[in-house]
Coordinates of N, CA and C in Angstrom, one line a residue:
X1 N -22.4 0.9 -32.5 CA -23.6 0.3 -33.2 C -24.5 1.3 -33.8
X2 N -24.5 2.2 -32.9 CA -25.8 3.4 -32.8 C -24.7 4.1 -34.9
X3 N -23.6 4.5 -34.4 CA -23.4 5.2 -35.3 C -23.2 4.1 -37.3
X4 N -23.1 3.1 -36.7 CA -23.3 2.2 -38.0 C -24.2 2.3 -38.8
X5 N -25.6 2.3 -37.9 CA -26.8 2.4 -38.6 C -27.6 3.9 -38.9
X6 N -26.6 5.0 -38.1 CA -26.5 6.1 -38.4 C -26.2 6.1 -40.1
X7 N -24.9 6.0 -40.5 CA -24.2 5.7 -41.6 C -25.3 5.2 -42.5
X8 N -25.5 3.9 -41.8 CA -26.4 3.0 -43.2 C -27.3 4.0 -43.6
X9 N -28.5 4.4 -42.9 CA -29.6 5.0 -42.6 C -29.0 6.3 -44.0
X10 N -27.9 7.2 -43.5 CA -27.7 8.5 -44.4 C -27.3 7.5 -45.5
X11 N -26.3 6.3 -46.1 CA -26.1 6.1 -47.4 C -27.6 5.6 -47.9
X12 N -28.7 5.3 -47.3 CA -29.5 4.9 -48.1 C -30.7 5.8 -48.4
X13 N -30.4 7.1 -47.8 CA -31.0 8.4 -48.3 C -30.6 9.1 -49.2
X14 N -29.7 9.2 -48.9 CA -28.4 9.3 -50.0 C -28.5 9.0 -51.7
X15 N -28.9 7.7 -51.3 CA -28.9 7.1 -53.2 C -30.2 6.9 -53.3
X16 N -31.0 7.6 -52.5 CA -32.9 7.4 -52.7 C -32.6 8.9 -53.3
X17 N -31.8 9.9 -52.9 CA -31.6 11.3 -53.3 C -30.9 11.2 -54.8
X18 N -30.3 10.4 -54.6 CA -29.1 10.3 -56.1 C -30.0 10.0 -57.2
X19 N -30.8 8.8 -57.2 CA -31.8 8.1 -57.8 C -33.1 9.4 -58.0
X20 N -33.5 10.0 -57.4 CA -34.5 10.7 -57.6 C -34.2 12.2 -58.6
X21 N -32.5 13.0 -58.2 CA -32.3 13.8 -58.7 C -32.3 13.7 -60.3
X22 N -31.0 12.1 -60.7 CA -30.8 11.2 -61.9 C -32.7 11.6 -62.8
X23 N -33.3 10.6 -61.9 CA -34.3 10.3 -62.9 C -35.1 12.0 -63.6
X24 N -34.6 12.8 -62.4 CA -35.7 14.0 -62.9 C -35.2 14.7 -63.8
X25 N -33.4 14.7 -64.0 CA -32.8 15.6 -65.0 C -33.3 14.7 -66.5
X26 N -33.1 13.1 -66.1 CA -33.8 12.5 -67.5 C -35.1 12.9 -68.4
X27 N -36.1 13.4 -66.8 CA -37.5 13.4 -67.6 C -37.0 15.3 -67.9
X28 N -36.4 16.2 -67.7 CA -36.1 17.2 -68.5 C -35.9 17.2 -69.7
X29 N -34.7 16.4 -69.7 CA -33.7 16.4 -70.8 C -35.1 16.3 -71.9
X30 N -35.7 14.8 -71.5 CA -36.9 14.0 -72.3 C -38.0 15.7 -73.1
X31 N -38.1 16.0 -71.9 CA -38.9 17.2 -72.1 C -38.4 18.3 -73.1
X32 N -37.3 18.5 -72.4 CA -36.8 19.6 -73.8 C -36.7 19.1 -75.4
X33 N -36.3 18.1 -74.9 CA -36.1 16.8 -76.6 C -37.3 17.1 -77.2
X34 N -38.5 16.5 -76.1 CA -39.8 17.0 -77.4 C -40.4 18.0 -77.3
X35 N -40.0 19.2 -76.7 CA -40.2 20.4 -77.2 C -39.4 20.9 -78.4
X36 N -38.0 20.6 -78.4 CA -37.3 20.9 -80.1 C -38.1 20.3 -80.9
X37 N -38.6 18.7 -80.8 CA -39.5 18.4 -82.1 C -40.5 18.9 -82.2
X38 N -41.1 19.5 -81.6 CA -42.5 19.6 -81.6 C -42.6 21.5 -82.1
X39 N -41.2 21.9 -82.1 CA -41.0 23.5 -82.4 C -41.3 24.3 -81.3
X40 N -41.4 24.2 -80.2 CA -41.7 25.0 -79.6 C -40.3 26.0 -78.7

């Protein structure tokens, strides 16, 4: 039982980590994008 919700507990840290790393390389990417436009 104990180790079930062991499991659940890490997969849903897991894709709160997956989900957080995802969004931050987006707002980079975003970032560098409007640094080329902007010339810098």
């Amino acid at each position: 039982m104990f180790s079930a919700i062991n499991d659940m507990l890490l997969d849903m840290l897991a894709a709160v980590a997956r989900r957080d790393y995802e969004q931050r390389r987006e707002r980079q990417q975003q970032g560098i994008a409007r640094a080329k436009r902007e010339g810098k």
